[in-house]
Amino acid sequence: MSEVLLSVSNLKKSFGDQLVLDGLSFDVHKGEVIVVIGPSGCGKSTLLRCINALEPIQEGEVRLGDEVVNPGGKNLIELRQKIGMVFQSYDLFPHLTVLKNITLAPCKAQKRKKEEVEKEALALLDRVGLADRANSFPRELSGGQKQRVAIVRSLCVHPELLLFDEVTAALDPEMVREVLDVMLNLAAAGKTMMIVTHEMSFAKAIADRVLFIDEGHIVEDAPPEKFFVNPDTDRAKRFLETFEFKAVKHHEENAPL
Ligand code: ADP
Ligand code: MG
């Protein structure tokens, strides 16, 4: 297997006296796609935030390559550029065009040449079907388009690891597909990604490994063929059943009378 890019060992994270992550350990190899699933409030977002040094941790260690991820560390600015994160709310600057939103960090933080960055940004926009939107403002775009811009913005910094936190959760159903397709293409291109999602068929299609988290622990760490078909634990079975039930219910509600 390829080399380890991200290594999380015995990660413990509390908010006050609430222990949210109780000693998580796992590695992510270069080129791997990890899908993180689990009940609401189990700490999925917190895990991604700890990996991206947005939260101090109480115990354990997060490493990216040779470097320790530490919100107080001296290497934080460089480290942040190695980890791209896309959230549910796109957080684009409303007063900047699509192109400016994308080129800001590479030009300012990475001090790369404007012409070179713009060329790359336009090529990336083209890849996500937004070549004609470079000069639009965020308010002129649909939710799905904004989310694709947010993904391009994080790609343009050339991160080694991409973190996606429920990036389709706020989108209208008809826009979910276009964003998931972009992520499927990134996976096919060999990007290393950790994805939090409730889209189970997408998770099945994209994951090399599924981490199922509940009550502060990794309850299952398995390839999707195993996790979705024959999980080891009752907790995972119950969790998956709630999704099947929803899918059936949705189908019934939409059935012709
Ligand atoms: P998930 O993303 O799996 O739904 P979160 O990581 O958002 O879960 O939250 C895990 C737990 O940590 C929840 O109980 C949540 O209320 C708590 N939590 C998250 N962020 C904070 C915070 N900044 N301050 C206090 N508690 C928090
Ligand atoms: Mg969350």
PDB file of N, CA, C and O in Angstrom, residues 20-81:
ATOM      1  N   VAL A  20     -15.903  14.159  23.548  1.00  0.00           N
ATOM      2  CA  VAL A  20     -16.559  13.907  22.247  1.00  0.00           C
ATOM      3  C   VAL A  20     -15.832  12.803  21.478  1.00  0.00           C
ATOM      4  O   VAL A  20     -16.462  11.904  20.922  1.00  0.00           O
ATOM      5  N   LEU A  21     -14.501  12.877  21.424  1.00  0.00           N
ATOM      6  CA  LEU A  21     -13.721  11.838  20.740  1.00  0.00           C
ATOM      7  C   LEU A  21     -12.842  11.153  21.776  1.00  0.00           C
ATOM      8  O   LEU A  21     -12.023  11.793  22.436  1.00  0.00           O
ATOM      9  N   ASP A  22     -13.032   9.850  21.926  1.00  0.00           N
ATOM     10  CA  ASP A  22     -12.427   9.137  23.054  1.00  0.00           C
ATOM     11  C   ASP A  22     -11.333   8.181  22.593  1.00  0.00           C
ATOM     12  O   ASP A  22     -11.472   6.964  22.671  1.00  0.00           O
ATOM     13  N   GLY A  23     -10.276   8.759  22.024  1.00  0.00           N
ATOM     14  CA  GLY A  23      -9.132   7.919  21.675  1.00  0.00           C
ATOM     15  C   GLY A  23      -9.257   7.289  20.294  1.00  0.00           C
ATOM     16  O   GLY A  23      -9.252   6.071  20.166  1.00  0.00           O
ATOM     17  N   LEU A  24      -9.361   8.123  19.243  1.00  0.00           N
ATOM     18  CA  LEU A  24      -9.464   7.578  17.874  1.00  0.00           C
ATOM     19  C   LEU A  24      -8.072   7.354  17.301  1.00  0.00           C
ATOM     20  O   LEU A  24      -7.187   8.200  17.450  1.00  0.00           O
ATOM     21  N   SER A  25      -7.901   6.228  16.639  1.00  0.00           N
ATOM     22  CA  SER A  25      -6.649   5.950  15.941  1.00  0.00           C
ATOM     23  C   SER A  25      -6.948   5.393  14.548  1.00  0.00           C
ATOM     24  O   SER A  25      -7.758   4.478  14.426  1.00  0.00           O
ATOM     25  N   PHE A  26      -6.323   5.973  13.545  1.00  0.00           N
ATOM     26  CA  PHE A  26      -6.417   5.432  12.177  1.00  0.00           C
ATOM     27  C   PHE A  26      -5.374   6.125  11.308  1.00  0.00           C
ATOM     28  O   PHE A  26      -4.907   7.219  11.644  1.00  0.00           O
ATOM     29  N   ASP A  27      -5.025   5.480  10.205  1.00  0.00           N
ATOM     30  CA  ASP A  27      -4.118   6.077   9.222  1.00  0.00           C
ATOM     31  C   ASP A  27      -4.873   6.280   7.915  1.00  0.00           C
ATOM     32  O   ASP A  27      -5.783   5.516   7.596  1.00  0.00           O
ATOM     33  N   VAL A  28      -4.469   7.294   7.182  1.00  0.00           N
ATOM     34  CA  VAL A  28      -4.979   7.481   5.821  1.00  0.00           C
ATOM     35  C   VAL A  28      -3.778   7.455   4.887  1.00  0.00           C
ATOM     36  O   VAL A  28      -2.819   8.215   5.086  1.00  0.00           O
ATOM     37  N   HIS A  29      -3.829   6.575   3.897  1.00  0.00           N
ATOM     38  CA  HIS A  29      -2.723   6.472   2.947  1.00  0.00           C
ATOM     39  C   HIS A  29      -2.938   7.425   1.781  1.00  0.00           C
ATOM     40  O   HIS A  29      -4.067   7.813   1.487  1.00  0.00           O
ATOM     41  N   LYS A  30      -1.829   7.758   1.145  1.00  0.00           N
ATOM     42  CA  LYS A  30      -1.900   8.629  -0.024  1.00  0.00           C
ATOM     43  C   LYS A  30      -2.846   8.044  -1.065  1.00  0.00           C
ATOM     44  O   LYS A  30      -2.726   6.862  -1.402  1.00  0.00           O
ATOM     45  N   GLY A  31      -3.772   8.848  -1.562  1.00  0.00           N
ATOM     46  CA  GLY A  31      -4.693   8.393  -2.600  1.00  0.00           C
ATOM     47  C   GLY A  31      -5.933   7.710  -2.069  1.00  0.00           C
ATOM     48  O   GLY A  31      -6.823   7.369  -2.842  1.00  0.00           O
ATOM     49  N   GLU A  32      -6.004   7.519  -0.762  1.00  0.00           N
ATOM     50  CA  GLU A  32      -7.177   6.841  -0.190  1.00  0.00           C
ATOM     51  C   GLU A  32      -8.356   7.805  -0.027  1.00  0.00           C
ATOM     52  O   GLU A  32      -8.165   8.983   0.250  1.00  0.00           O
ATOM     53  N   VAL A  33      -9.549   7.262  -0.146  1.00  0.00           N
ATOM     54  CA  VAL A  33     -10.764   8.031   0.132  1.00  0.00           C
ATOM     55  C   VAL A  33     -11.465   7.391   1.323  1.00  0.00           C
ATOM     56  O   VAL A  33     -11.888   6.239   1.270  1.00  0.00           O
ATOM     57  N   ILE A  34     -11.548   8.168   2.397  1.00  0.00           N
ATOM     58  CA  ILE A  34     -12.168   7.675   3.631  1.00  0.00           C
ATOM     59  C   ILE A  34     -13.508   8.372   3.792  1.00  0.00           C
ATOM     60  O   ILE A  34     -13.581   9.604   3.742  1.00  0.00           O
ATOM     61  N   VAL A  35     -14.566   7.607   3.977  1.00  0.00           N
ATOM     62  CA  VAL A  35     -15.862   8.208   4.288  1.00  0.00           C
ATOM     63  C   VAL A  35     -16.123   8.016   5.775  1.00  0.00           C
ATOM     64  O   VAL A  35     -15.971   6.915   6.307  1.00  0.00           O
ATOM     65  N   VAL A  36     -16.473   9.121   6.437  1.00  0.00           N
ATOM     66  CA  VAL A  36     -16.760   9.082   7.870  1.00  0.00           C
ATOM     67  C   VAL A  36     -18.262   9.199   8.052  1.00  0.00           C
ATOM     68  O   VAL A  36     -18.863  10.170   7.591  1.00  0.00           O
ATOM     69  N   ILE A  37     -18.852   8.200   8.679  1.00  0.00           N
ATOM     70  CA  ILE A  37     -20.286   8.310   8.940  1.00  0.00           C
ATOM     71  C   ILE A  37     -20.586   7.994  10.400  1.00  0.00           C
ATOM     72  O   ILE A  37     -19.752   7.425  11.126  1.00  0.00           O
ATOM     73  N   GLY A  38     -21.765   8.387  10.816  1.00  0.00           N
ATOM     74  CA  GLY A  38     -22.167   8.173  12.197  1.00  0.00           C
ATOM     75  C   GLY A  38     -23.316   9.092  12.535  1.00  0.00           C
ATOM     76  O   GLY A  38     -23.575  10.054  11.809  1.00  0.00           O
ATOM     77  N   PRO A  39     -23.998   8.800  13.658  1.00  0.00           N
ATOM     78  CA  PRO A  39     -25.169   9.601  14.016  1.00  0.00           C
ATOM     79  C   PRO A  39     -24.820  11.072  14.221  1.00  0.00           C
ATOM     80  O   PRO A  39     -23.673  11.413  14.529  1.00  0.00           O
ATOM     81  N   SER A  40     -25.823  11.910  14.060  1.00  0.00           N
ATOM     82  CA  SER A  40     -25.645  13.335  14.273  1.00  0.00           C
ATOM     83  C   SER A  40     -25.114  13.580  15.686  1.00  0.00           C
ATOM     84  O   SER A  40     -25.577  12.977  16.645  1.00  0.00           O
ATOM     85  N   GLY A  41     -24.113  14.425  15.794  1.00  0.00           N
ATOM     86  CA  GLY A  41     -23.557  14.757  17.103  1.00  0.00           C
ATOM     87  C   GLY A  41     -22.472  13.800  17.584  1.00  0.00           C
ATOM     88  O   GLY A  41     -21.944  13.960  18.681  1.00  0.00           O
ATOM     89  N   CYS A  42     -22.099  12.817  16.761  1.00  0.00           N
ATOM     90  CA  CYS A  42     -21.104  11.838  17.221  1.00  0.00           C
ATOM     91  C   CYS A  42     -19.669  12.379  17.123  1.00  0.00           C
ATOM     92  O   CYS A  42     -18.732  11.753  17.611  1.00  0.00           O
ATOM     93  N   GLY A  43     -19.501  13.535  16.472  1.00  0.00           N
ATOM     94  CA  GLY A  43     -18.166  14.135  16.459  1.00  0.00           C
ATOM     95  C   GLY A  43     -17.462  14.115  15.103  1.00  0.00           C
ATOM     96  O   GLY A  43     -16.250  14.317  15.026  1.00  0.00           O
ATOM     97  N   LYS A  44     -18.215  13.931  14.030  1.00  0.00           N
ATOM     98  CA  LYS A  44     -17.602  13.879  12.697  1.00  0.00           C
ATOM     99  C   LYS A  44     -16.965  15.221  12.336  1.00  0.00           C
ATOM    100  O   LYS A  44     -15.815  15.275  11.900  1.00  0.00           O
ATOM    101  N   SER A  45     -17.725  16.296  12.513  1.00  0.00           N
ATOM    102  CA  SER A  45     -17.169  17.623  12.199  1.00  0.00           C
ATOM    103  C   SER A  45     -16.006  17.937  13.117  1.00  0.00           C
ATOM    104  O   SER A  45     -14.986  18.494  12.682  1.00  0.00           O
ATOM    105  N   THR A  46     -16.153  17.584  14.376  1.00  0.00           N
ATOM    106  CA  THR A  46     -15.074  17.837  15.337  1.00  0.00           C
ATOM    107  C   THR A  46     -13.804  17.112  14.906  1.00  0.00           C
ATOM    108  O   THR A  46     -12.701  17.668  14.974  1.00  0.00           O
ATOM    109  N   LEU A  47     -13.937  15.878  14.438  1.00  0.00           N
ATOM    110  CA  LEU A  47     -12.770  15.126  13.978  1.00  0.00           C
ATOM    111  C   LEU A  47     -12.077  15.863  12.836  1.00  0.00           C
ATOM    112  O   LEU A  47     -10.851  16.055  12.854  1.00  0.00           O
ATOM    113  N   LEU A  48     -12.855  16.294  11.829  1.00  0.00           N
ATOM    114  CA  LEU A  48     -12.232  17.003  10.702  1.00  0.00           C
ATOM    115  C   LEU A  48     -11.574  18.293  11.186  1.00  0.00           C
ATOM    116  O   LEU A  48     -10.498  18.668  10.730  1.00  0.00           O
ATOM    117  N   ARG A  49     -12.221  18.976  12.120  1.00  0.00           N
ATOM    118  CA  ARG A  49     -11.651  20.235  12.630  1.00  0.00           C
ATOM    119  C   ARG A  49     -10.359  19.994  13.416  1.00  0.00           C
ATOM    120  O   ARG A  49      -9.443  20.814  13.356  1.00  0.00           O
ATOM    121  N   CYS A  50     -10.288  18.883  14.123  1.00  0.00           N
ATOM    122  CA  CYS A  50      -9.033  18.553  14.829  1.00  0.00           C
ATOM    123  C   CYS A  50      -7.923  18.255  13.827  1.00  0.00           C
ATOM    124  O   CYS A  50      -6.765  18.630  14.018  1.00  0.00           O
ATOM    125  N   ILE A  51      -8.284  17.570  12.726  1.00  0.00           N
ATOM    126  CA  ILE A  51      -7.283  17.230  11.713  1.00  0.00           C
ATOM    127  C   ILE A  51      -6.751  18.490  11.037  1.00  0.00           C
ATOM    128  O   ILE A  51      -5.598  18.572  10.656  1.00  0.00           O
ATOM    129  N   ASN A  52      -7.619  19.485  10.911  1.00  0.00           N
ATOM    130  CA  ASN A  52      -7.234  20.731  10.253  1.00  0.00           C
ATOM    131  C   ASN A  52      -6.742  21.789  11.241  1.00  0.00           C
ATOM    132  O   ASN A  52      -6.660  22.967  10.895  1.00  0.00           O
ATOM    133  N   ALA A  53      -6.446  21.376  12.458  1.00  0.00           N
ATOM    134  CA  ALA A  53      -5.918  22.287  13.494  1.00  0.00           C
ATOM    135  C   ALA A  53      -6.840  23.458  13.791  1.00  0.00           C
ATOM    136  O   ALA A  53      -6.388  24.544  14.121  1.00  0.00           O
ATOM    137  N   LEU A  54      -8.138  23.223  13.650  1.00  0.00           N
ATOM    138  CA  LEU A  54      -9.089  24.271  14.030  1.00  0.00           C
ATOM    139  C   LEU A  54      -9.541  24.101  15.475  1.00  0.00           C
ATOM    140  O   LEU A  54     -10.210  24.973  16.022  1.00  0.00           O
ATOM    141  N   GLU A  55      -9.194  22.964  16.076  1.00  0.00           N
ATOM    142  CA  GLU A  55      -9.558  22.692  17.467  1.00  0.00           C
ATOM    143  C   GLU A  55      -8.338  22.140  18.198  1.00  0.00           C
ATOM    144  O   GLU A  55      -7.672  21.248  17.683  1.00  0.00           O
ATOM    145  N   PRO A  56      -8.068  22.643  19.392  1.00  0.00           N
ATOM    146  CA  PRO A  56      -7.028  22.008  20.207  1.00  0.00           C
ATOM    147  C   PRO A  56      -7.504  20.635  20.668  1.00  0.00           C
ATOM    148  O   PRO A  56      -8.707  20.434  20.846  1.00  0.00           O
ATOM    149  N   ILE A  57      -6.596  19.693  20.816  1.00  0.00           N
ATOM    150  CA  ILE A  57      -6.995  18.362  21.291  1.00  0.00           C
ATOM    151  C   ILE A  57      -6.409  18.142  22.686  1.00  0.00           C
ATOM    152  O   ILE A  57      -5.447  18.803  23.073  1.00  0.00           O
ATOM    153  N   GLN A  58      -7.026  17.233  23.413  1.00  0.00           N
ATOM    154  CA  GLN A  58      -6.600  17.034  24.802  1.00  0.00           C
ATOM    155  C   GLN A  58      -5.529  15.956  24.935  1.00  0.00           C
ATOM    156  O   GLN A  58      -4.694  16.003  25.824  1.00  0.00           O
ATOM    157  N   GLU A  59      -5.600  14.963  24.070  1.00  0.00           N
ATOM    158  CA  GLU A  59      -4.614  13.877  24.138  1.00  0.00           C
ATOM    159  C   GLU A  59      -4.408  13.324  22.755  1.00  0.00           C
ATOM    160  O   GLU A  59      -5.261  13.483  21.878  1.00  0.00           O
ATOM    161  N   GLY A  60      -3.300  12.615  22.582  1.00  0.00           N
ATOM    162  CA  GLY A  60      -3.044  11.944  21.320  1.00  0.00           C
ATOM    163  C   GLY A  60      -2.334  12.855  20.339  1.00  0.00           C
ATOM    164  O   GLY A  60      -1.815  13.916  20.713  1.00  0.00           O
ATOM    165  N   GLU A  61      -2.318  12.424  19.076  1.00  0.00           N
ATOM    166  CA  GLU A  61      -1.542  13.152  18.084  1.00  0.00           C
ATOM    167  C   GLU A  61      -2.166  13.010  16.700  1.00  0.00           C
ATOM    168  O   GLU A  61      -2.680  11.956  16.349  1.00  0.00           O
ATOM    169  N   VAL A  62      -2.084  14.108  15.951  1.00  0.00           N
ATOM    170  CA  VAL A  62      -2.451  14.087  14.535  1.00  0.00           C
ATOM    171  C   VAL A  62      -1.191  14.463  13.764  1.00  0.00           C
ATOM    172  O   VAL A  62      -0.555  15.466  14.066  1.00  0.00           O
ATOM    173  N   ARG A  63      -0.842  13.634  12.787  1.00  0.00           N
ATOM    174  CA  ARG A  63       0.345  13.913  11.979  1.00  0.00           C
ATOM    175  C   ARG A  63      -0.019  13.930  10.512  1.00  0.00           C
ATOM    176  O   ARG A  63      -0.729  13.046  10.029  1.00  0.00           O
ATOM    177  N   LEU A  64       0.522  14.917   9.807  1.00  0.00           N
ATOM    178  CA  LEU A  64       0.410  14.933   8.353  1.00  0.00           C
ATOM    179  C   LEU A  64       1.829  14.776   7.835  1.00  0.00           C
ATOM    180  O   LEU A  64       2.658  15.662   8.040  1.00  0.00           O
ATOM    181  N   GLY A  65       2.086  13.652   7.185  1.00  0.00           N
ATOM    182  CA  GLY A  65       3.471  13.372   6.801  1.00  0.00           C
ATOM    183  C   GLY A  65       4.336  13.357   8.047  1.00  0.00           C
ATOM    184  O   GLY A  65       4.029  12.676   9.023  1.00  0.00           O
ATOM    185  N   ASP A  66       5.390  14.182   8.033  1.00  0.00           N
ATOM    186  CA  ASP A  66       6.312  14.205   9.169  1.00  0.00           C
ATOM    187  C   ASP A  66       5.920  15.228  10.225  1.00  0.00           C
ATOM    188  O   ASP A  66       6.585  15.349  11.239  1.00  0.00           O
ATOM    189  N   GLU A  67       4.869  16.005   9.933  1.00  0.00           N
ATOM    190  CA  GLU A  67       4.588  17.138  10.815  1.00  0.00           C
ATOM    191  C   GLU A  67       3.434  16.882  11.757  1.00  0.00           C
ATOM    192  O   GLU A  67       2.417  16.286  11.372  1.00  0.00           O
ATOM    193  N   VAL A  68       3.584  17.369  12.989  1.00  0.00           N
ATOM    194  CA  VAL A  68       2.503  17.265  13.962  1.00  0.00           C
ATOM    195  C   VAL A  68       1.543  18.429  13.745  1.00  0.00           C
ATOM    196  O   VAL A  68       1.962  19.572  13.623  1.00  0.00           O
ATOM    197  N   VAL A  69       0.251  18.103  13.662  1.00  0.00           N
ATOM    198  CA  VAL A  69      -0.778  19.132  13.516  1.00  0.00           C
ATOM    199  C   VAL A  69      -1.137  19.650  14.906  1.00  0.00           C
ATOM    200  O   VAL A  69      -1.575  18.888  15.758  1.00  0.00           O
ATOM    201  N   ASN A  70      -0.914  20.941  15.102  1.00  0.00           N
ATOM    202  CA  ASN A  70      -1.115  21.517  16.428  1.00  0.00           C
ATOM    203  C   ASN A  70      -1.571  22.964  16.242  1.00  0.00           C
ATOM    204  O   ASN A  70      -0.853  23.756  15.626  1.00  0.00           O
ATOM    205  N   PRO A  71      -2.784  23.295  16.750  1.00  0.00           N
ATOM    206  CA  PRO A  71      -3.303  24.650  16.524  1.00  0.00           C
ATOM    207  C   PRO A  71      -2.358  25.748  17.017  1.00  0.00           C
ATOM    208  O   PRO A  71      -2.393  26.860  16.519  1.00  0.00           O
ATOM    209  N   GLY A  72      -1.472  25.422  17.967  1.00  0.00           N
ATOM    210  CA  GLY A  72      -0.542  26.436  18.466  1.00  0.00           C
ATOM    211  C   GLY A  72       0.826  26.348  17.801  1.00  0.00           C
ATOM    212  O   GLY A  72       1.740  27.083  18.151  1.00  0.00           O
ATOM    213  N   GLY A  73       0.964  25.435  16.828  1.00  0.00           N
ATOM    214  CA  GLY A  73       2.289  25.166  16.261  1.00  0.00           C
ATOM    215  C   GLY A  73       2.796  26.277  15.359  1.00  0.00           C
ATOM    216  O   GLY A  73       2.031  27.051  14.795  1.00  0.00           O
ATOM    217  N   LYS A  74       4.106  26.320  15.204  1.00  0.00           N
ATOM    218  CA  LYS A  74       4.732  27.349  14.362  1.00  0.00           C
ATOM    219  C   LYS A  74       4.488  27.099  12.878  1.00  0.00           C
ATOM    220  O   LYS A  74       4.528  27.999  12.076  1.00  0.00           O
ATOM    221  N   ASN A  75       4.263  25.802  12.547  1.00  0.00           N
ATOM    222  CA  ASN A  75       4.129  25.429  11.141  1.00  0.00           C
ATOM    223  C   ASN A  75       2.692  25.546  10.631  1.00  0.00           C
ATOM    224  O   ASN A  75       2.359  25.046   9.568  1.00  0.00           O
ATOM    225  N   LEU A  76       1.835  26.235  11.405  1.00  0.00           N
ATOM    226  CA  LEU A  76       0.399  26.199  11.119  1.00  0.00           C
ATOM    227  C   LEU A  76       0.031  26.730   9.736  1.00  0.00           C
ATOM    228  O   LEU A  76      -0.798  26.141   9.040  1.00  0.00           O
ATOM    229  N   ILE A  77       0.660  27.825   9.321  1.00  0.00           N
ATOM    230  CA  ILE A  77       0.280  28.433   8.040  1.00  0.00           C
ATOM    231  C   ILE A  77       0.594  27.484   6.887  1.00  0.00           C
ATOM    232  O   ILE A  77      -0.243  27.253   6.008  1.00  0.00           O
ATOM    233  N   GLU A  78       1.776  26.874   6.922  1.00  0.00           N
ATOM    234  CA  GLU A  78       2.122  25.920   5.856  1.00  0.00           C
ATOM    235  C   GLU A  78       1.220  24.687   5.923  1.00  0.00           C
ATOM    236  O   GLU A  78       0.787  24.163   4.901  1.00  0.00           O
ATOM    237  N   LEU A  79       0.973  24.265   7.150  1.00  0.00           N
ATOM    238  CA  LEU A  79       0.155  23.069   7.343  1.00  0.00           C
ATOM    239  C   LEU A  79      -1.253  23.250   6.778  1.00  0.00           C
ATOM    240  O   LEU A  79      -1.789  22.384   6.100  1.00  0.00           O
ATOM    241  N   ARG A  80      -1.837  24.406   7.036  1.00  0.00           N
ATOM    242  CA  ARG A  80      -3.187  24.699   6.559  1.00  0.00           C
ATOM    243  C   ARG A  80      -3.258  24.624   5.036  1.00  0.00           C
ATOM    244  O   ARG A  80      -4.284  24.282   4.468  1.00  0.00           O
ATOM    245  N   GLN A  81      -2.140  24.972   4.387  1.00  0.00           N
ATOM    246  CA  GLN A  81      -2.147  24.919   2.922  1.00  0.00           C
ATOM    247  C   GLN A  81      -2.060  23.486   2.408  1.00  0.00           C
ATOM    248  O   GLN A  81      -2.344  23.214   1.255  1.00  0.00           O
TER     249      GLN A  81
END
